[in-house]
Coordinates of N, CA and C in Angstrom, one line a residue:
Chain I
X221 N 2.4 -3.8 38.4 CA 1.6 -2.8 38.6 C 1.3 -2.5 36.8
X222 N 1.1 -4.0 36.6 CA 1.0 -3.4 35.1 C -0.9 -3.3 34.3
X223 N -1.0 -1.8 33.8 CA -2.1 -1.6 33.4 C -3.0 -2.3 32.6
X224 N -1.9 -2.5 31.1 CA -3.2 -3.7 30.9 C -2.2 -5.1 30.6
X225 N -2.8 -6.4 30.5 CA -1.8 -7.2 30.4 C -2.6 -8.1 29.6
X226 N -1.5 -9.1 28.5 CA -2.4 -10.0 27.8 C -1.4 -11.2 27.9
X227 N -2.3 -12.8 27.9 CA -1.8 -13.7 28.0 C -2.2 -14.6 27.0
X228 N -1.1 -15.4 26.3 CA 0.1 -15.5 26.6 C 0.6 -13.9 25.0
X229 N 2.1 -14.0 25.3 CA 2.2 -13.3 24.4 C 2.8 -13.7 23.0
X230 N 2.9 -15.0 23.3 CA 3.2 -15.7 21.8 C 2.5 -16.9 21.5
X231 N 1.8 -17.1 20.3 CA 1.1 -18.5 20.4 C 1.4 -18.9 18.9
X232 N 1.8 -20.1 19.1 CA 1.9 -21.0 17.8 C 0.9 -21.8 17.9
X233 N -0.1 -22.6 16.4 CA -0.8 -23.4 16.6 C -1.1 -23.9 15.3
X234 N -1.9 -24.9 15.1 CA -2.2 -25.4 14.1 C -3.4 -25.1 13.4
X235 N -3.4 -25.3 12.2 CA -4.9 -24.6 11.4 C -6.1 -25.7 12.1
X236 N -7.2 -24.8 12.3 CA -8.2 -26.2 12.9 C -8.5 -26.3 14.4
X237 N -7.4 -25.4 15.0 CA -7.4 -26.0 16.7 C -8.4 -24.3 17.5
X238 N -8.4 -24.8 18.1 CA -9.2 -23.7 19.0 C -8.5 -23.3 20.3
X239 N -8.1 -21.7 20.1 CA -7.3 -21.0 21.1 C -8.0 -19.9 22.0
X240 N -7.4 -19.4 22.9 CA -7.9 -18.3 23.6 C -6.6 -17.6 24.1
X241 N -7.1 -16.4 24.5 CA -6.0 -14.8 24.2 C -7.0 -14.3 25.8
X242 N -6.3 -14.2 27.1 CA -6.7 -13.2 28.1 C -6.3 -12.1 28.5
X243 N -6.8 -10.9 28.9 CA -6.6 -10.0 28.9 C -7.3 -9.3 30.3
X244 N -6.4 -8.7 31.3 CA -7.3 -8.0 31.9 C -6.5 -6.8 32.2
X245 N -7.7 -5.5 32.6 CA -6.7 -3.8 32.9 C -6.7 -3.9 34.4
X246 N -6.6 -3.1 34.9 CA -6.3 -2.8 36.3 C -6.7 -1.4 36.9
X247 N -6.9 -0.5 35.4 CA -7.3 0.6 35.3 C -8.6 1.5 35.9
X248 N -9.3 0.2 36.4 CA -10.9 1.0 36.7 C -11.9 1.4 35.1
X249 N -11.5 1.2 34.2 CA -11.5 1.7 33.0 C -13.0 0.8 32.5
X250 N -14.0 1.4 32.0 CA -15.4 0.5 31.6 C -15.4 -0.1 30.4
X251 N -14.5 0.6 29.3 CA -14.9 0.2 27.9 C -13.1 -0.4 27.7
X252 N -13.5 -1.7 27.5 CA -12.5 -2.4 26.9 C -12.7 -3.2 24.9
X253 N -11.4 -3.3 24.5 CA -11.7 -2.8 23.1 C -10.4 -4.5 22.3
X254 N -10.7 -5.2 21.7 CA -9.4 -5.8 20.9 C -9.5 -5.2 19.8
X255 N -8.5 -5.3 19.0 CA -7.8 -5.0 17.8 C -6.7 -6.0 17.4
X256 N -7.0 -6.2 16.0 CA -6.1 -7.0 14.9 C -4.8 -6.5 14.8
X257 N -3.6 -6.3 14.3 CA -3.0 -5.6 13.5 C -1.8 -6.5 12.8
X258 N -2.5 -6.8 11.2 CA -1.7 -7.2 10.5 C -0.2 -6.9 10.0
X259 N 0.2 -7.7 9.5 CA 1.8 -7.8 8.5 C 2.1 -6.8 8.1
X260 N 1.0 -5.9 8.2 CA 1.1 -4.5 7.1 C 1.4 -3.4 8.2
X261 N 0.8 -3.6 9.4 CA 0.7 -2.5 10.6 C -0.8 -2.1 10.9
X262 N -1.1 -2.7 9.8 CA -3.0 -1.7 9.8 C -3.3 -2.3 11.3
X263 N -3.9 -1.5 12.2 CA -4.8 -1.8 13.0 C -6.1 -1.5 12.9
X264 N -6.8 -2.9 13.4 CA -8.3 -2.7 12.9 C -8.9 -3.0 14.5
X265 N -10.0 -2.4 14.7 CA -11.1 -3.1 15.6 C -11.7 -4.2 15.5
X266 N -11.8 -5.0 16.4 CA -12.8 -6.0 16.1 C -13.5 -6.1 17.1
X267 N -13.6 -6.1 18.5 CA -14.8 -5.9 19.0 C -14.0 -4.8 20.4
X268 N -15.9 -3.9 21.3 CA -15.8 -3.3 22.2 C -16.4 -3.4 23.1
X269 N -16.2 -3.4 24.4 CA -17.2 -3.9 25.2 C -17.5 -2.6 26.0
X270 N -18.3 -2.6 26.8 CA -18.5 -1.6 28.1 C -19.5 -2.0 29.1
X271 N -18.6 -1.8 29.9 CA -19.0 -2.9 31.3 C -19.5 -3.8 30.9
X272 N -18.9 -5.2 30.9 CA -19.3 -6.0 30.3 C -20.4 -6.6 29.1
X273 N -20.9 -5.7 28.2 CA -21.6 -5.7 27.6 C -20.9 -5.0 25.8
X274 N -21.8 -6.0 24.8 CA -20.8 -5.4 23.5 C -21.6 -4.4 23.0
X275 N -20.5 -4.0 22.7 CA -20.8 -2.4 21.9 C -20.6 -2.4 20.6
X276 N -19.2 -2.9 20.1 CA -18.6 -3.2 19.1 C -18.8 -4.6 18.8
X277 N -19.0 -4.9 17.1 CA -18.5 -6.4 17.0 C -18.4 -6.1 15.2
X278 N -17.5 -5.7 14.8 CA -16.9 -5.2 13.5 C -16.9 -6.3 12.4
X279 N -17.9 -6.9 12.2 CA -17.8 -8.0 11.4 C -17.0 -9.2 11.5
X280 N -16.8 -9.4 12.3 CA -15.8 -10.3 12.5 C -16.1 -11.5 12.7
X281 N -15.8 -12.6 11.5 CA -16.3 -14.3 11.9 C -16.1 -14.2 13.0
X282 N -18.1 -15.1 13.2 CA -18.2 -15.8 14.2 C -17.4 -17.0 14.8
X283 N -16.2 -16.9 14.6 CA -15.0 -18.1 15.2 C -14.7 -16.9 16.1
X284 N -14.8 -16.0 15.8 CA -14.2 -15.4 16.9 C -15.3 -14.8 17.9
X285 N -14.8 -15.3 19.1 CA -16.1 -15.0 20.1 C -15.4 -14.2 21.7
X286 N -15.7 -13.1 21.6 CA -15.4 -12.2 23.0 C -15.7 -12.9 24.4
X287 N -15.4 -12.8 25.6 CA -16.0 -12.9 26.7 C -15.5 -12.1 27.7
X288 N -16.4 -11.3 28.2 CA -15.9 -10.8 29.4 C -16.9 -10.5 31.0
X289 N -16.0 -11.6 31.4 CA -17.0 -12.1 32.7 C -16.8 -11.2 33.9
X290 N -16.2 -10.0 34.0 CA -16.2 -8.8 34.6 C -15.6 -7.5 33.6
X291 N -16.0 -6.3 34.1 CA -15.1 -5.1 33.4 C -13.5 -5.2 33.4
X292 N -13.1 -5.8 34.0 CA -11.5 -6.0 33.8 C -10.8 -7.3 33.2
X293 N -11.6 -7.8 32.8 CA -11.2 -9.0 32.0 C -12.0 -8.9 30.9
X294 N -11.3 -9.2 29.3 CA -12.1 -9.0 28.6 C -11.3 -10.3 27.6
X295 N -11.9 -11.9 26.9 CA -11.3 -12.5 27.1 C -11.5 -12.8 25.4
X296 N -10.4 -13.7 24.4 CA -10.4 -13.4 23.1 C -10.6 -15.1 23.3
X297 N -11.7 -15.6 22.2 CA -11.8 -16.8 22.4 C -11.5 -17.2 20.4
X298 N -10.6 -17.8 19.9 CA -11.1 -18.6 18.4 C -10.9 -20.1 18.2
X299 N -12.1 -19.9 17.5 CA -12.6 -21.6 17.0 C -12.1 -21.3 15.6
X300 N -11.2 -22.7 15.5 CA -11.2 -23.6 13.8 C -9.9 -22.8 13.5
X301 N -9.1 -22.2 13.6 CA -8.1 -21.0 13.3 C -8.0 -21.6 11.8
X302 N -7.4 -20.3 11.5 CA -7.2 -20.5 9.7 C -6.0 -19.3 9.5
X303 N -5.1 -19.9 8.4 CA -3.4 -19.1 8.6 C -4.1 -17.7 8.3
X304 N -5.0 -17.4 7.5 CA -5.7 -15.7 7.7 C -5.4 -15.4 9.0
X305 N -5.2 -15.8 10.3 CA -5.7 -15.4 11.8 C -4.6 -14.6 11.9
X306 N -3.3 -15.2 11.6 CA -1.7 -15.0 12.0 C -1.6 -13.4 11.7
X307 N -1.8 -12.7 13.2 CA -1.4 -11.4 13.1 C -0.8 -11.2 14.4
X308 N -0.8 -9.8 14.9 CA -1.1 -9.7 16.2 C -2.0 -9.0 17.0
X309 N -2.2 -9.7 18.3 CA -4.0 -9.1 18.6 C -3.4 -7.8 19.8
X310 N -4.2 -6.9 20.2 CA -3.6 -6.0 20.5 C -5.6 -5.8 21.9
X311 N -5.0 -6.2 23.2 CA -6.1 -5.3 23.8 C -5.9 -4.0 24.4
X312 N -6.7 -3.8 24.5 CA -7.2 -2.1 24.9 C -8.0 -1.7 25.8
X313 N -8.1 -0.4 26.8 CA -9.1 -0.4 27.7 C -8.8 1.3 27.4
X314 N -10.0 2.2 27.7 CA -10.1 3.4 27.5 C -10.8 4.2 28.7
X315 N -9.9 5.2 28.6 CA -10.6 6.3 29.5 C -10.7 7.8 29.1
X316 N -12.0 8.2 29.3 CA -12.3 9.4 28.7 C -13.1 10.2 29.8
X317 N -12.6 11.5 29.8 CA -13.5 12.9 30.3 C -13.6 13.8 29.6
X318 N -13.6 15.0 30.1 CA -13.7 16.1 29.6 C -12.6 16.3 28.9
X319 N -11.3 16.6 29.4 CA -10.1 16.6 29.4 C -9.1 15.9 28.8
X320 N -9.7 14.2 28.5 CA -8.6 13.1 27.5 C -9.7 12.4 27.2
X321 N -8.9 11.4 26.0 CA -9.7 10.8 25.5 C -8.4 9.7 25.5
X322 N -8.1 8.6 26.1 CA -7.0 7.8 25.8 C -7.4 6.4 25.6
X323 N -6.7 5.2 25.3 CA -6.7 4.3 25.2 C -4.8 3.8 25.5
X324 N -5.2 2.5 26.3 CA -4.3 2.1 27.2 C -4.6 0.6 26.1
X325 N -2.8 0.6 25.9 CA -3.2 -1.2 25.1 C -1.9 -1.9 26.1
X326 N -2.1 -3.4 25.6 CA -2.0 -4.3 26.4 C -0.4 -4.5 25.2
X327 N 0.9 -5.5 25.8 CA 1.5 -6.0 24.9 C 1.7 -6.3 23.7
X328 N 0.7 -6.8 23.4 CA -0.1 -7.7 22.0 C 0.4 -9.2 22.5
X329 N -0.6 -9.9 21.4 CA -0.1 -11.4 21.8 C -0.3 -11.7 19.9
X330 N 1.6 -11.7 19.7 CA 1.7 -12.7 18.1 C 1.0 -14.0 18.0
X331 N -0.2 -14.1 17.6 CA -0.2 -15.9 16.6 C -0.1 -16.2 15.6
X332 N 0.7 -16.9 15.7 CA 1.0 -17.8 14.3 C 0.4 -18.8 14.0
X333 N -0.3 -19.6 12.9 CA -1.3 -20.3 12.7 C -0.5 -21.2 11.4
X334 N -0.5 -22.3 11.6 CA 1.0 -23.3 11.0 C -0.1 -24.2 10.0
Chain G
X288 N -13.7 2.8 2.7 CA -13.2 2.7 4.2 C -13.0 3.9 4.8
X289 N -13.4 3.8 6.5 CA -13.0 5.2 7.3 C -11.2 5.4 7.0
X290 N -10.4 4.4 7.0 CA -8.9 4.5 7.6 C -8.2 5.6 6.9
X291 N -7.4 6.0 7.8 CA -7.0 7.9 7.1 C -5.9 6.7 6.3
X292 N -4.8 7.9 6.0 CA -3.8 7.9 5.5 C -2.1 8.6 6.4
X293 N -1.5 7.9 6.5 CA 0.1 8.6 6.3 C 0.9 8.7 5.5
X294 N 1.5 10.0 6.0 CA 2.6 10.5 4.8 C 3.9 10.9 5.7
X295 N 5.2 10.5 5.4 CA 5.3 9.5 4.7 C 5.0 8.2 5.1
X296 N 5.1 6.7 4.5 CA 5.0 5.7 5.4 C 6.2 4.9 5.6
X297 N 7.6 5.6 5.3 CA 8.3 5.4 6.7 C 9.4 7.0 6.6
X298 N 10.2 6.8 7.3 CA 10.9 8.1 7.4 C 12.4 8.1 8.4
X299 N 13.5 8.6 7.5 CA 14.9 8.5 8.4 C 15.7 9.6 8.4
X300 N 16.1 10.1 9.3 CA 16.5 11.3 9.7 C 18.1 11.1 10.5
X301 N 18.5 11.9 11.2 CA 19.8 12.0 12.0 C 19.4 12.6 13.4
X302 N 19.6 12.0 14.3 CA 19.2 12.6 15.7 C 19.7 14.3 15.4
X303 N 18.6 14.4 16.4 CA 18.9 16.1 16.7 C 17.9 16.7 15.3
X304 N 17.5 16.6 14.3 CA 16.5 16.8 13.4 C 15.1 17.1 14.1
X305 N 14.4 17.8 13.4 CA 13.1 17.4 13.4 C 12.4 16.3 12.3
X306 N 11.2 16.1 12.9 CA 10.5 15.0 12.1 C 9.2 15.1 11.9
X307 N 9.1 15.5 10.9 CA 7.4 15.5 10.9 C 6.3 14.4 10.2
X308 N 5.2 14.1 10.2 CA 4.5 13.2 9.6 C 3.0 13.4 9.3
X309 N 2.3 13.1 8.5 CA 1.4 14.0 8.5 C 0.2 12.5 8.2
X310 N -1.2 13.2 8.7 CA -2.2 12.3 8.4 C -3.3 12.9 8.1
X311 N -3.9 12.2 7.3 CA -4.9 12.4 6.6 C -6.2 11.8 7.0
X312 N -7.5 12.0 6.9 CA -8.7 11.3 7.3 C -9.5 11.3 7.0
X313 N -10.5 10.8 6.6 CA -12.2 11.0 6.0 C -13.6 11.3 6.2
X314 N -13.5 11.2 7.6 CA -15.2 11.8 8.1 C -14.7 12.8 9.1
X315 N -15.9 13.1 9.3 CA -16.1 14.3 10.6 C -15.3 13.6 11.7
X316 N -14.6 14.6 12.7 CA -14.4 13.8 14.1 C -14.7 14.3 14.9
X317 N -14.4 13.6 16.1 CA -14.4 14.6 17.5 C -13.2 15.0 18.0
X318 N -12.6 13.8 17.9 CA -11.0 14.4 18.0 C -10.0 13.4 17.2
X319 N -8.4 13.4 17.3 CA -7.9 13.2 17.2 C -6.3 12.6 17.4
X320 N -6.1 11.6 17.8 CA -5.2 11.2 18.7 C -3.8 10.5 18.1
X321 N -3.1 11.3 18.4 CA -1.7 9.9 17.9 C -1.2 9.1 19.2
X322 N -0.4 8.0 18.4 CA 0.0 7.0 19.1 C 1.3 6.0 18.9
X323 N 2.5 6.0 19.5 CA 3.5 5.7 19.1 C 3.2 4.2 19.6
X324 N 4.3 3.2 18.6 CA 4.5 2.0 18.9 C 6.2 1.7 18.4
X325 N 6.2 1.3 19.8 CA 7.4 0.6 19.6 C 8.0 -1.2 19.2
X326 N 8.7 -1.2 18.5 CA 9.3 -2.5 17.9 C 8.8 -3.8 19.0
X327 N 7.7 -4.5 18.7 CA 7.3 -5.6 19.4 C 6.4 -5.2 20.8
X328 N 6.0 -4.0 21.0 CA 5.5 -3.1 21.7 C 4.2 -2.9 21.6
X329 N 2.7 -2.7 22.8 CA 1.6 -2.1 22.5 C 1.8 -0.4 21.9
X330 N 0.6 -0.1 21.5 CA 0.5 1.6 21.2 C 0.7 2.3 23.0
X331 N 1.2 3.6 22.6 CA 1.4 4.4 24.1 C 0.7 6.1 22.8
X332 N -0.2 6.0 24.1 CA -0.9 7.4 23.8 C 0.0 8.2 23.7
X333 N 0.1 9.1 22.6 CA 0.8 10.8 23.0 C 0.3 11.5 22.9
X334 N -0.7 12.2 22.2 CA -1.2 13.3 21.9 C -2.6 13.3 21.8
X335 N -3.5 14.2 22.1 CA -5.1 14.8 21.3 C -5.2 15.7 21.6
X336 N -5.8 16.0 20.0 CA -6.3 17.1 19.9 C -7.7 17.4 19.1
X337 N -8.9 18.0 20.0 CA -10.0 17.5 19.7 C -10.5 18.8 18.2
X338 N -11.4 19.1 17.7 CA -11.6 19.0 16.5 C -11.9 20.7 16.4
X339 N -12.2 21.6 17.8 CA -12.2 22.6 18.1 C -10.9 23.5 18.2
X340 N -9.6 22.5 18.3 CA -8.2 23.1 18.2 C -7.9 22.6 16.8
X341 N -6.5 23.8 16.8 CA -5.7 23.8 15.9 C -4.5 23.4 16.0
X342 N -4.1 23.9 17.0 CA -2.4 23.1 17.8 C -2.0 22.9 19.2
X343 N -1.5 21.9 19.5 CA -1.4 21.4 20.7 C 0.0 20.9 20.8
X344 N 0.7 21.2 21.6 CA 2.1 21.0 22.0 C 2.0 20.2 23.6
X345 N 3.3 19.4 23.7 CA 3.4 18.5 24.3 C 5.1 18.3 24.5
X346 N 5.6 18.3 25.4 CA 6.9 18.8 25.0 C 8.0 18.9 23.7
X347 N 8.4 17.8 23.5 CA 9.0 17.9 22.5 C 7.9 17.7 21.3
X348 N 6.4 17.6 21.2 CA 5.5 17.5 20.4 C 4.9 18.7 20.0
X349 N 4.9 18.3 18.6 CA 3.5 19.6 18.3 C 2.6 18.7 16.9
X350 N 1.3 18.9 17.8 CA 0.4 18.6 17.0 C -0.4 19.7 16.4
X351 N -0.5 19.7 14.7 CA -1.8 20.6 14.3 C -2.7 19.7 13.9
X352 N -4.1 20.3 13.6 CA -5.3 19.9 12.8 C -5.6 20.9 12.1
X353 N -6.4 21.0 10.7 CA -6.9 21.5 10.0 C -8.0 20.8 9.8
X354 N -9.4 21.1 10.2 CA -10.3 20.2 9.8 C -11.1 20.0 8.5
X355 N -11.4 21.7 8.2 CA -10.9 21.9 6.7 C -10.2 21.2 5.4
X356 N -9.4 20.8 5.4 CA -8.7 19.8 5.0 C -8.5 18.1 5.3
X357 N -9.1 17.9 6.8 CA -9.0 17.2 7.1 C -7.8 16.2 7.1
X358 N -7.1 17.3 8.2 CA -5.3 16.5 7.9 C -5.1 17.2 9.2
X359 N -4.1 16.2 10.0 CA -3.3 16.9 11.2 C -1.6 16.2 10.8
X360 N -1.0 17.1 11.4 CA 0.6 16.7 11.5 C 1.2 16.5 13.1
X361 N 2.0 15.4 13.0 CA 2.8 16.0 14.4 C 4.1 16.2 14.0
X362 N 4.9 16.9 14.7 CA 6.3 17.0 14.7 C 6.7 16.7 16.1
X363 N 7.6 16.3 15.3 CA 8.6 15.8 16.7 C 10.1 16.8 16.9
X364 N 10.9 17.4 17.9 CA 11.9 18.5 17.4 C 12.9 17.9 18.3
X365 N 14.0 17.9 17.9 CA 15.3 17.6 18.8 C 15.4 16.0 18.7
X366 N 15.1 15.5 17.8 CA 14.8 13.9 17.8 C 15.7 13.3 18.5
X367 N 15.6 12.6 19.4 CA 16.4 10.9 20.0 C 16.7 9.8 19.5
X368 N 17.5 9.1 19.0 CA 17.3 7.5 19.1 C 16.4 6.8 19.6
X369 N 16.1 7.0 20.7 CA 14.4 6.6 21.7 C 13.4 6.9 20.9
X370 N 13.4 7.5 19.8 CA 12.1 8.1 19.2 C 11.8 7.4 17.8
X371 N 12.9 6.5 17.9 CA 12.5 5.4 17.0 C 11.3 4.9 17.3
X372 N 10.4 4.4 16.1 CA 9.3 4.0 16.2 C 8.2 4.1 15.6
X373 N 6.9 3.4 15.3 CA 6.5 3.8 14.1 C 5.0 5.1 15.1
X374 N 4.7 5.5 14.1 CA 4.0 6.8 14.8 C 2.2 6.2 14.0
X375 N 1.4 6.5 14.7 CA -0.2 6.5 14.5 C -0.9 7.5 14.9
X376 N -1.7 7.8 13.6 CA -2.7 9.1 14.1 C -4.4 7.9 14.2
X377 N -4.8 8.7 15.0 CA -6.2 8.1 15.1 C -7.1 8.8 15.3
X378 N -8.5 8.8 14.4 CA -9.7 9.8 14.5 C -10.6 8.7 15.3
X379 N -11.0 9.7 16.3 CA -12.8 8.7 16.9 C -14.1 9.1 16.4
X380 N -14.4 7.9 16.1 CA -15.5 8.1 15.7 C -16.8 7.9 16.5
X381 N -17.4 9.5 17.0 CA -18.5 9.5 18.1 C -19.7 8.3 17.9
X382 N -20.1 8.9 16.5 CA -21.3 7.4 16.7 C -21.1 6.3 17.2
X383 N -20.0 5.8 16.5 CA -19.3 4.4 16.4 C -18.4 4.0 17.3
X384 N -18.6 5.0 18.3 CA -17.3 4.8 19.4 C -16.1 4.0 19.0
X385 N -15.7 4.4 18.0 CA -14.6 3.6 18.0 C -13.4 4.5 17.6
X386 N -12.0 3.9 17.7 CA -11.1 4.7 17.0 C -10.6 4.0 15.7
X387 N -10.7 4.5 14.9 CA -10.0 4.7 13.4 C -8.7 5.0 13.4
X388 N -7.7 4.1 13.5 CA -5.9 3.9 12.3 C -5.2 4.4 11.5
X389 N -4.6 5.4 11.3 CA -4.3 5.4 10.0 C -3.2 4.4 9.6
X390 N -2.1 4.2 8.5 CA -1.7 3.1 8.6 C -0.2 3.2 9.3
X391 N 0.3 4.4 9.6 CA 1.4 4.7 10.1 C 2.3 5.2 9.5
X392 N 3.6 5.9 10.3 CA 4.5 6.5 9.5 C 5.6 5.4 10.7
X393 N 7.1 4.3 9.5 CA 7.6 4.5 10.6 C 8.9 4.9 10.4
X394 N 9.7 5.4 11.1 CA 10.6 6.4 12.0 C 11.3 5.9 12.3
X395 N 12.7 6.1 11.7 CA 13.8 5.6 12.1 C 15.0 6.9 12.2
X396 N 15.8 6.8 13.5 CA 16.7 8.1 13.9 C 18.0 7.3 14.0
X397 N 18.8 7.9 13.3 CA 19.9 7.6 13.4 C 21.0 8.3 14.1
X398 N 21.9 7.8 14.8 CA 22.5 8.6 16.0 C 24.1 9.2 15.0

């Protein structure tokens, strides 16, 4: 009954490789995000999708390509991995109404590029 | 950068004491949210305060917001070892439809 799930949890790979991280939410939310958290714990938004449409692209290198096959899934594909891509990547979905505005985060994917 | 600042960066207190964390931000906001992150886990939403509110309570949590000073504080009363975590404030940019996070406060509760 996990709300937002990500796979894999850990990803260790060589520079130059291409890798994907998958995210699924079973909350029925329309909006999903990808965040990057660096070694200093800074959390920065990368992409936002609303009902399968790209809403935000925060000047992320075009080596990063999000894909949303349906509104429950938002995957992140990274080409030509670089050392600086090492970080923890979080997927999140958002629920908002007149009473609340909450983002639900996945457990994170720790990417290590060697 | 819109990113806010949190103060202190790290806080270590004894179990049972109160913990106060402060957050400053730079732009106008629609709401401000606080999240907790346990080591190796994702963030968990704690509480939201809207720009027209000054104070909000939820269990042992008390949040204040001063929009004139662009600052907020999170008070955790009667702390427990399980409160050990990093705490982040985040402001919602209504125009850009995104959350902007502060750098976080690392809270350690000593038994």
